[in-house]
Each structure stands twice: as C-alpha cells, then as structure tokens.
Amino acid sequence: MSHLSRTLEDLDMFGLKRSDLIQLCMVIKETDAAPCKNYLSIIASDENGFPNNCFVIESLWGKPDAEEERIPITGKIAMMLKLKPEEYMAYFDLVLAHILMHDAYGLGNPMKEGLTLEAGMSHNIFVNKARNLDTAYPEGEAKLTVAEDLKISTGTEVRE
C-alpha cells in the first residue's frame, strides 16, 4: 500500500482526496477541451445513513453571481475514476460509485438521486434544462410566446 498518498487511518479520519478517486476529468466541446474546474468536496449519506465522500465538478455552489458556463448539447464531461475499494475504504456492496448531474448552483445527493456506476461500464447522461418564463408583464408591454422567448434566448426556432 505504499502507493497511497495517506495511511488507511488518515482515510478513515479525513476521507478521500479528489486525486484518490478522480484520475481524469475533462470538459470536451467541439472546438476545445479543458480540465474540469470548480471542484467541491462534500459528505453525502446513502440510504442507510453511511457517510460517503462526494466530489462536485464545475460547481457554482456558494457563488450566486458567477456565470454558468454554457456547454453545447454535443459537449461532454469525460471522467476516469480509480475505483479500488479494497485499498482505501470499507465497502458494503458492489456498487462503487454514484453519479448525478444537477444545476451548477445547487447540490444533490448521488447516493439517493443518481445513477450507480460499476467498473468497466460506460454511461451517457443527457440533460434537459427547464426555463421558467415570467408571464407577469407590466401593463402595456407585449407578451412573448414560448416559441419567441426560446428563439431570443437560445437561437432555437420552435415550430408550432
């Protein structure tokens, strides 16, 4: 176990470092690729109440004025995880990682809401973003239809 960055006692007391679990994380767009950023480490409990280390990427938690990066629908977040539970933690089942995609400004619990990842598997996750329209326009101002609003905000034309 000399390849570990800390002792098993340290891991029991302080949890994992991001580099203990995430070997590679990249945001890939058609025009470029960049390493993931804005990491956050939290503790999330599973359905039995056991604490789990959770690493959030591309997070804007606690940064309400930060601008969300726009990743096109063809964009990807590619991650390579180092799942070796026998080397760094006690485990209770064969599911070794959970993943959840959520709003950049919020937090979720991947153990309760996410997908389970197993060694050797590849997953494609697609995101739909809902947008709330404010329909309370001041008197005398023209109201936009949903199709008009989408065209203005995203450049997407909706055919009715």
JSON list of C-alpha atoms in Angstrom, two decimals:
[
{"chain": "A", "resi": 1, "resn": "MET", "atom": "CA", "xyz": [0.00, 0.00, 0.00]},
{"chain": "A", "resi": 2, "resn": "SER", "atom": "CA", "xyz": [2.99, 2.27, -0.38]},
{"chain": "A", "resi": 3, "resn": "HIS", "atom": "CA", "xyz": [1.41, 3.88, -3.47]},
{"chain": "A", "resi": 4, "resn": "LEU", "atom": "CA", "xyz": [-1.31, 5.51, -1.35]},
{"chain": "A", "resi": 5, "resn": "SER", "atom": "CA", "xyz": [-0.96, 9.19, -0.63]},
{"chain": "A", "resi": 6, "resn": "ARG", "atom": "CA", "xyz": [-2.06, 8.70, 3.00]},
{"chain": "A", "resi": 7, "resn": "THR", "atom": "CA", "xyz": [-2.43, 5.91, 5.52]},
{"chain": "A", "resi": 8, "resn": "LEU", "atom": "CA", "xyz": [-5.65, 3.94, 5.96]},
{"chain": "A", "resi": 9, "resn": "GLU", "atom": "CA", "xyz": [-6.10, 5.67, 9.33]},
{"chain": "A", "resi": 10, "resn": "ASP", "atom": "CA", "xyz": [-5.91, 9.07, 7.60]},
{"chain": "A", "resi": 11, "resn": "LEU", "atom": "CA", "xyz": [-8.51, 7.93, 5.08]},
{"chain": "A", "resi": 12, "resn": "ASP", "atom": "CA", "xyz": [-10.83, 6.76, 7.86]},
{"chain": "A", "resi": 13, "resn": "MET", "atom": "CA", "xyz": [-10.45, 10.08, 9.66]},
{"chain": "A", "resi": 14, "resn": "PHE", "atom": "CA", "xyz": [-10.35, 12.59, 6.79]},
{"chain": "A", "resi": 15, "resn": "GLY", "atom": "CA", "xyz": [-11.87, 10.80, 3.80]},
{"chain": "A", "resi": 16, "resn": "LEU", "atom": "CA", "xyz": [-10.56, 10.68, 0.25]},
{"chain": "A", "resi": 17, "resn": "LYS", "atom": "CA", "xyz": [-8.69, 13.35, -1.63]},
{"chain": "A", "resi": 18, "resn": "ARG", "atom": "CA", "xyz": [-10.07, 14.13, -5.07]},
{"chain": "A", "resi": 19, "resn": "SER", "atom": "CA", "xyz": [-6.94, 12.68, -6.69]},
{"chain": "A", "resi": 20, "resn": "ASP", "atom": "CA", "xyz": [-7.51, 9.38, -4.83]},
{"chain": "A", "resi": 21, "resn": "LEU", "atom": "CA", "xyz": [-10.72, 8.85, -6.83]},
{"chain": "A", "resi": 22, "resn": "ILE", "atom": "CA", "xyz": [-10.68, 11.00, -9.98]},
{"chain": "A", "resi": 23, "resn": "GLN", "atom": "CA", "xyz": [-7.82, 10.18, -12.32]},
{"chain": "A", "resi": 24, "resn": "LEU", "atom": "CA", "xyz": [-9.02, 12.38, -15.19]},
{"chain": "A", "resi": 25, "resn": "CYS", "atom": "CA", "xyz": [-11.84, 14.87, -15.71]},
{"chain": "A", "resi": 26, "resn": "MET", "atom": "CA", "xyz": [-12.26, 16.91, -18.90]},
{"chain": "A", "resi": 27, "resn": "VAL", "atom": "CA", "xyz": [-14.96, 19.17, -20.35]},
{"chain": "A", "resi": 28, "resn": "ILE", "atom": "CA", "xyz": [-14.96, 18.41, -24.07]},
{"chain": "A", "resi": 29, "resn": "LYS", "atom": "CA", "xyz": [-16.56, 20.72, -26.62]},
{"chain": "A", "resi": 30, "resn": "GLU", "atom": "CA", "xyz": [-16.45, 20.52, -30.41]},
{"chain": "A", "resi": 31, "resn": "THR", "atom": "CA", "xyz": [-13.84, 23.29, -30.55]},
{"chain": "A", "resi": 32, "resn": "ASP", "atom": "CA", "xyz": [-11.70, 22.55, -27.48]},
{"chain": "A", "resi": 33, "resn": "ALA", "atom": "CA", "xyz": [-11.22, 20.56, -24.29]},
{"chain": "A", "resi": 34, "resn": "ALA", "atom": "CA", "xyz": [-10.28, 21.77, -20.83]},
{"chain": "A", "resi": 35, "resn": "PRO", "atom": "CA", "xyz": [-9.74, 20.17, -17.43]},
{"chain": "A", "resi": 36, "resn": "CYS", "atom": "CA", "xyz": [-12.74, 20.21, -15.09]},
{"chain": "A", "resi": 37, "resn": "LYS", "atom": "CA", "xyz": [-12.69, 23.06, -12.58]},
{"chain": "A", "resi": 38, "resn": "ASN", "atom": "CA", "xyz": [-14.58, 24.43, -9.57]},
{"chain": "A", "resi": 39, "resn": "TYR", "atom": "CA", "xyz": [-14.28, 21.25, -7.51]},
{"chain": "A", "resi": 40, "resn": "LEU", "atom": "CA", "xyz": [-16.11, 20.94, -4.22]},
{"chain": "A", "resi": 41, "resn": "SER", "atom": "CA", "xyz": [-15.88, 18.14, -1.66]},
{"chain": "A", "resi": 42, "resn": "ILE", "atom": "CA", "xyz": [-18.92, 17.28, 0.46]},
{"chain": "A", "resi": 43, "resn": "ILE", "atom": "CA", "xyz": [-20.14, 14.38, 2.60]},
{"chain": "A", "resi": 44, "resn": "ALA", "atom": "CA", "xyz": [-23.38, 12.76, 1.39]},
{"chain": "A", "resi": 45, "resn": "SER", "atom": "CA", "xyz": [-25.19, 9.95, 3.18]},
{"chain": "A", "resi": 46, "resn": "ASP", "atom": "CA", "xyz": [-26.57, 6.85, 1.50]},
{"chain": "A", "resi": 47, "resn": "GLU", "atom": "CA", "xyz": [-29.98, 5.25, 2.16]},
{"chain": "A", "resi": 48, "resn": "ASN", "atom": "CA", "xyz": [-28.56, 3.56, 5.28]},
{"chain": "A", "resi": 49, "resn": "GLY", "atom": "CA", "xyz": [-27.12, 6.79, 6.69]},
{"chain": "A", "resi": 50, "resn": "PHE", "atom": "CA", "xyz": [-23.48, 5.87, 5.99]},
{"chain": "A", "resi": 51, "resn": "PRO", "atom": "CA", "xyz": [-21.35, 8.92, 5.07]},
{"chain": "A", "resi": 52, "resn": "ASN", "atom": "CA", "xyz": [-19.79, 8.98, 1.60]},
{"chain": "A", "resi": 53, "resn": "ASN", "atom": "CA", "xyz": [-17.25, 11.30, 0.06]},
{"chain": "A", "resi": 54, "resn": "CYS", "atom": "CA", "xyz": [-18.73, 13.28, -2.81]},
{"chain": "A", "resi": 55, "resn": "PHE", "atom": "CA", "xyz": [-16.80, 15.38, -5.31]},
{"chain": "A", "resi": 56, "resn": "VAL", "atom": "CA", "xyz": [-18.67, 18.03, -7.26]},
{"chain": "A", "resi": 57, "resn": "ILE", "atom": "CA", "xyz": [-17.19, 19.37, -10.51]},
{"chain": "A", "resi": 58, "resn": "GLU", "atom": "CA", "xyz": [-18.00, 22.57, -12.39]},
{"chain": "A", "resi": 59, "resn": "SER", "atom": "CA", "xyz": [-19.75, 23.77, -9.23]},
{"chain": "A", "resi": 60, "resn": "LEU", "atom": "CA", "xyz": [-21.04, 27.28, -8.62]},
{"chain": "A", "resi": 61, "resn": "TRP", "atom": "CA", "xyz": [-22.29, 26.41, -5.12]},
{"chain": "A", "resi": 62, "resn": "GLY", "atom": "CA", "xyz": [-21.96, 29.49, -2.92]},
{"chain": "A", "resi": 63, "resn": "LYS", "atom": "CA", "xyz": [-21.24, 31.73, -5.94]},
{"chain": "A", "resi": 64, "resn": "PRO", "atom": "CA", "xyz": [-24.65, 33.19, -6.81]},
{"chain": "A", "resi": 65, "resn": "ASP", "atom": "CA", "xyz": [-23.17, 35.92, -9.02]},
{"chain": "A", "resi": 66, "resn": "ALA", "atom": "CA", "xyz": [-20.93, 33.59, -11.03]},
{"chain": "A", "resi": 67, "resn": "GLU", "atom": "CA", "xyz": [-21.90, 32.98, -14.63]},
{"chain": "A", "resi": 68, "resn": "GLU", "atom": "CA", "xyz": [-22.70, 29.41, -15.63]},
{"chain": "A", "resi": 69, "resn": "GLU", "atom": "CA", "xyz": [-20.52, 28.05, -18.43]},
{"chain": "A", "resi": 70, "resn": "ARG", "atom": "CA", "xyz": [-22.55, 27.13, -21.47]},
{"chain": "A", "resi": 71, "resn": "ILE", "atom": "CA", "xyz": [-21.70, 23.66, -22.71]},
{"chain": "A", "resi": 72, "resn": "PRO", "atom": "CA", "xyz": [-23.39, 22.79, -26.02]},
{"chain": "A", "resi": 73, "resn": "ILE", "atom": "CA", "xyz": [-25.65, 19.77, -26.29]},
{"chain": "A", "resi": 74, "resn": "THR", "atom": "CA", "xyz": [-22.84, 17.98, -28.12]},
{"chain": "A", "resi": 75, "resn": "GLY", "atom": "CA", "xyz": [-20.41, 18.70, -25.27]},
{"chain": "A", "resi": 76, "resn": "LYS", "atom": "CA", "xyz": [-19.20, 16.03, -22.87]},
{"chain": "A", "resi": 77, "resn": "ILE", "atom": "CA", "xyz": [-17.74, 15.70, -19.42]},
{"chain": "A", "resi": 78, "resn": "ALA", "atom": "CA", "xyz": [-15.35, 12.75, -19.53]},
{"chain": "A", "resi": 79, "resn": "MET", "atom": "CA", "xyz": [-14.15, 11.21, -16.27]},
{"chain": "A", "resi": 80, "resn": "MET", "atom": "CA", "xyz": [-11.84, 8.34, -15.45]},
{"chain": "A", "resi": 81, "resn": "LEU", "atom": "CA", "xyz": [-12.33, 7.10, -11.90]},
{"chain": "A", "resi": 82, "resn": "LYS", "atom": "CA", "xyz": [-9.96, 4.97, -9.82]},
{"chain": "A", "resi": 83, "resn": "LEU", "atom": "CA", "xyz": [-12.31, 2.53, -8.09]},
{"chain": "A", "resi": 84, "resn": "LYS", "atom": "CA", "xyz": [-10.20, 0.35, -5.81]},
{"chain": "A", "resi": 85, "resn": "PRO", "atom": "CA", "xyz": [-12.24, -0.06, -2.64]},
{"chain": "A", "resi": 86, "resn": "GLU", "atom": "CA", "xyz": [-10.13, -2.86, -1.26]},
{"chain": "A", "resi": 87, "resn": "GLU", "atom": "CA", "xyz": [-7.23, -0.41, -0.99]},
{"chain": "A", "resi": 88, "resn": "TYR", "atom": "CA", "xyz": [-8.75, 2.60, 0.69]},
{"chain": "A", "resi": 89, "resn": "MET", "atom": "CA", "xyz": [-12.14, 2.10, 2.34]},
{"chain": "A", "resi": 90, "resn": "ALA", "atom": "CA", "xyz": [-14.58, -0.37, 3.81]},
{"chain": "A", "resi": 91, "resn": "TYR", "atom": "CA", "xyz": [-17.40, -1.16, 1.42]},
{"chain": "A", "resi": 92, "resn": "PHE", "atom": "CA", "xyz": [-20.78, -2.77, 1.91]},
{"chain": "A", "resi": 93, "resn": "ASP", "atom": "CA", "xyz": [-21.96, -3.58, -1.63]},
{"chain": "A", "resi": 94, "resn": "LEU", "atom": "CA", "xyz": [-20.60, -3.97, -5.14]},
{"chain": "A", "resi": 95, "resn": "VAL", "atom": "CA", "xyz": [-21.74, -0.55, -6.38]},
{"chain": "A", "resi": 96, "resn": "LEU", "atom": "CA", "xyz": [-18.64, 1.54, -6.04]},
{"chain": "A", "resi": 97, "resn": "ALA", "atom": "CA", "xyz": [-19.59, 4.96, -7.39]},
{"chain": "A", "resi": 98, "resn": "HIS", "atom": "CA", "xyz": [-22.70, 7.03, -7.93]},
{"chain": "A", "resi": 99, "resn": "ILE", "atom": "CA", "xyz": [-23.06, 9.98, -10.29]},
{"chain": "A", "resi": 100, "resn": "LEU", "atom": "CA", "xyz": [-25.62, 12.76, -10.51]},
{"chain": "A", "resi": 101, "resn": "MET", "atom": "CA", "xyz": [-25.88, 15.72, -12.88]},
{"chain": "A", "resi": 102, "resn": "HIS", "atom": "CA", "xyz": [-27.58, 18.74, -11.38]},
{"chain": "A", "resi": 103, "resn": "ASP", "atom": "CA", "xyz": [-27.77, 22.52, -11.55]},
{"chain": "A", "resi": 104, "resn": "ALA", "atom": "CA", "xyz": [-24.35, 24.15, -11.13]},
{"chain": "A", "resi": 105, "resn": "TYR", "atom": "CA", "xyz": [-25.68, 26.40, -8.35]},
{"chain": "A", "resi": 106, "resn": "GLY", "atom": "CA", "xyz": [-27.14, 23.55, -6.29]},
{"chain": "A", "resi": 107, "resn": "LEU", "atom": "CA", "xyz": [-26.09, 20.32, -4.65]},
{"chain": "A", "resi": 108, "resn": "GLY", "atom": "CA", "xyz": [-27.61, 16.89, -4.91]},
{"chain": "A", "resi": 109, "resn": "ASN", "atom": "CA", "xyz": [-27.12, 13.51, -3.29]},
{"chain": "A", "resi": 110, "resn": "PRO", "atom": "CA", "xyz": [-25.89, 11.00, -5.88]},
{"chain": "A", "resi": 111, "resn": "MET", "atom": "CA", "xyz": [-26.44, 8.07, -3.49]},
{"chain": "A", "resi": 112, "resn": "LYS", "atom": "CA", "xyz": [-30.17, 8.85, -3.36]},
{"chain": "A", "resi": 113, "resn": "GLU", "atom": "CA", "xyz": [-30.87, 10.53, -6.72]},
{"chain": "A", "resi": 114, "resn": "GLY", "atom": "CA", "xyz": [-28.10, 9.47, -9.08]},
{"chain": "A", "resi": 115, "resn": "LEU", "atom": "CA", "xyz": [-27.00, 6.59, -11.26]},
{"chain": "A", "resi": 116, "resn": "THR", "atom": "CA", "xyz": [-24.85, 3.75, -10.00]},
{"chain": "A", "resi": 117, "resn": "LEU", "atom": "CA", "xyz": [-21.58, 3.15, -11.80]},
{"chain": "A", "resi": 118, "resn": "GLU", "atom": "CA", "xyz": [-19.87, -0.21, -11.92]},
{"chain": "A", "resi": 119, "resn": "ALA", "atom": "CA", "xyz": [-16.34, -1.00, -13.03]},
{"chain": "A", "resi": 120, "resn": "GLY", "atom": "CA", "xyz": [-15.86, -1.32, -16.78]},
{"chain": "A", "resi": 121, "resn": "MET", "atom": "CA", "xyz": [-19.13, 0.37, -17.74]},
{"chain": "A", "resi": 122, "resn": "SER", "atom": "CA", "xyz": [-19.69, 3.50, -19.81]},
{"chain": "A", "resi": 123, "resn": "HIS", "atom": "CA", "xyz": [-22.74, 5.73, -19.39]},
{"chain": "A", "resi": 124, "resn": "ASN", "atom": "CA", "xyz": [-24.27, 8.51, -21.45]},
{"chain": "A", "resi": 125, "resn": "ILE", "atom": "CA", "xyz": [-26.29, 11.04, -19.45]},
{"chain": "A", "resi": 126, "resn": "PHE", "atom": "CA", "xyz": [-28.40, 13.67, -21.18]},
{"chain": "A", "resi": 127, "resn": "VAL", "atom": "CA", "xyz": [-29.60, 16.87, -19.56]},
{"chain": "A", "resi": 128, "resn": "ASN", "atom": "CA", "xyz": [-32.79, 18.81, -20.22]},
{"chain": "A", "resi": 129, "resn": "LYS", "atom": "CA", "xyz": [-32.79, 22.30, -18.79]},
{"chain": "A", "resi": 130, "resn": "ALA", "atom": "CA", "xyz": [-36.15, 23.78, -17.91]},
{"chain": "A", "resi": 131, "resn": "ARG", "atom": "CA", "xyz": [-36.53, 27.53, -18.08]},
{"chain": "A", "resi": 132, "resn": "ASN", "atom": "CA", "xyz": [-39.19, 29.41, -16.17]},
{"chain": "A", "resi": 133, "resn": "LEU", "atom": "CA", "xyz": [-40.83, 32.24, -18.04]},
{"chain": "A", "resi": 134, "resn": "ASP", "atom": "CA", "xyz": [-42.04, 35.28, -16.15]},
{"chain": "A", "resi": 135, "resn": "THR", "atom": "CA", "xyz": [-45.52, 35.90, -17.52]},
{"chain": "A", "resi": 136, "resn": "ALA", "atom": "CA", "xyz": [-46.27, 38.89, -15.28]},
{"chain": "A", "resi": 137, "resn": "TYR", "atom": "CA", "xyz": [-45.53, 41.67, -17.75]},
{"chain": "A", "resi": 138, "resn": "PRO", "atom": "CA", "xyz": [-46.24, 45.29, -16.84]},
{"chain": "A", "resi": 139, "resn": "GLU", "atom": "CA", "xyz": [-49.41, 46.66, -18.39]},
{"chain": "A", "resi": 140, "resn": "GLY", "atom": "CA", "xyz": [-48.97, 47.80, -21.95]},
{"chain": "A", "resi": 141, "resn": "GLU", "atom": "CA", "xyz": [-45.93, 45.61, -22.74]},
{"chain": "A", "resi": 142, "resn": "ALA", "atom": "CA", "xyz": [-46.22, 42.87, -25.33]},
{"chain": "A", "resi": 143, "resn": "LYS", "atom": "CA", "xyz": [-46.01, 39.29, -24.05]},
{"chain": "A", "resi": 144, "resn": "LEU", "atom": "CA", "xyz": [-43.70, 36.85, -25.81]},
{"chain": "A", "resi": 145, "resn": "THR", "atom": "CA", "xyz": [-44.86, 33.39, -26.68]},
{"chain": "A", "resi": 146, "resn": "VAL", "atom": "CA", "xyz": [-42.77, 30.45, -25.51]},
{"chain": "A", "resi": 147, "resn": "ALA", "atom": "CA", "xyz": [-41.52, 29.98, -29.08]},
{"chain": "A", "resi": 148, "resn": "GLU", "atom": "CA", "xyz": [-40.45, 33.64, -29.34]},
{"chain": "A", "resi": 149, "resn": "ASP", "atom": "CA", "xyz": [-38.71, 33.51, -25.97]},
{"chain": "A", "resi": 150, "resn": "LEU", "atom": "CA", "xyz": [-36.79, 30.36, -26.90]},
{"chain": "A", "resi": 151, "resn": "LYS", "atom": "CA", "xyz": [-35.69, 31.90, -30.19]},
{"chain": "A", "resi": 152, "resn": "ILE", "atom": "CA", "xyz": [-34.39, 35.02, -28.41]},
{"chain": "A", "resi": 153, "resn": "SER", "atom": "CA", "xyz": [-32.66, 33.20, -25.54]},
{"chain": "A", "resi": 154, "resn": "THR", "atom": "CA", "xyz": [-31.18, 30.19, -27.35]},
{"chain": "A", "resi": 155, "resn": "GLY", "atom": "CA", "xyz": [-31.39, 30.90, -31.07]},
{"chain": "A", "resi": 156, "resn": "THR", "atom": "CA", "xyz": [-33.59, 27.81, -31.41]},
{"chain": "A", "resi": 157, "resn": "GLU", "atom": "CA", "xyz": [-36.66, 28.12, -33.57]},
{"chain": "A", "resi": 158, "resn": "VAL", "atom": "CA", "xyz": [-39.72, 26.22, -32.40]},
{"chain": "A", "resi": 159, "resn": "ARG", "atom": "CA", "xyz": [-42.33, 25.21, -34.95]},
{"chain": "A", "resi": 160, "resn": "GLU", "atom": "CA", "xyz": [-45.83, 25.18, -33.58]}
]
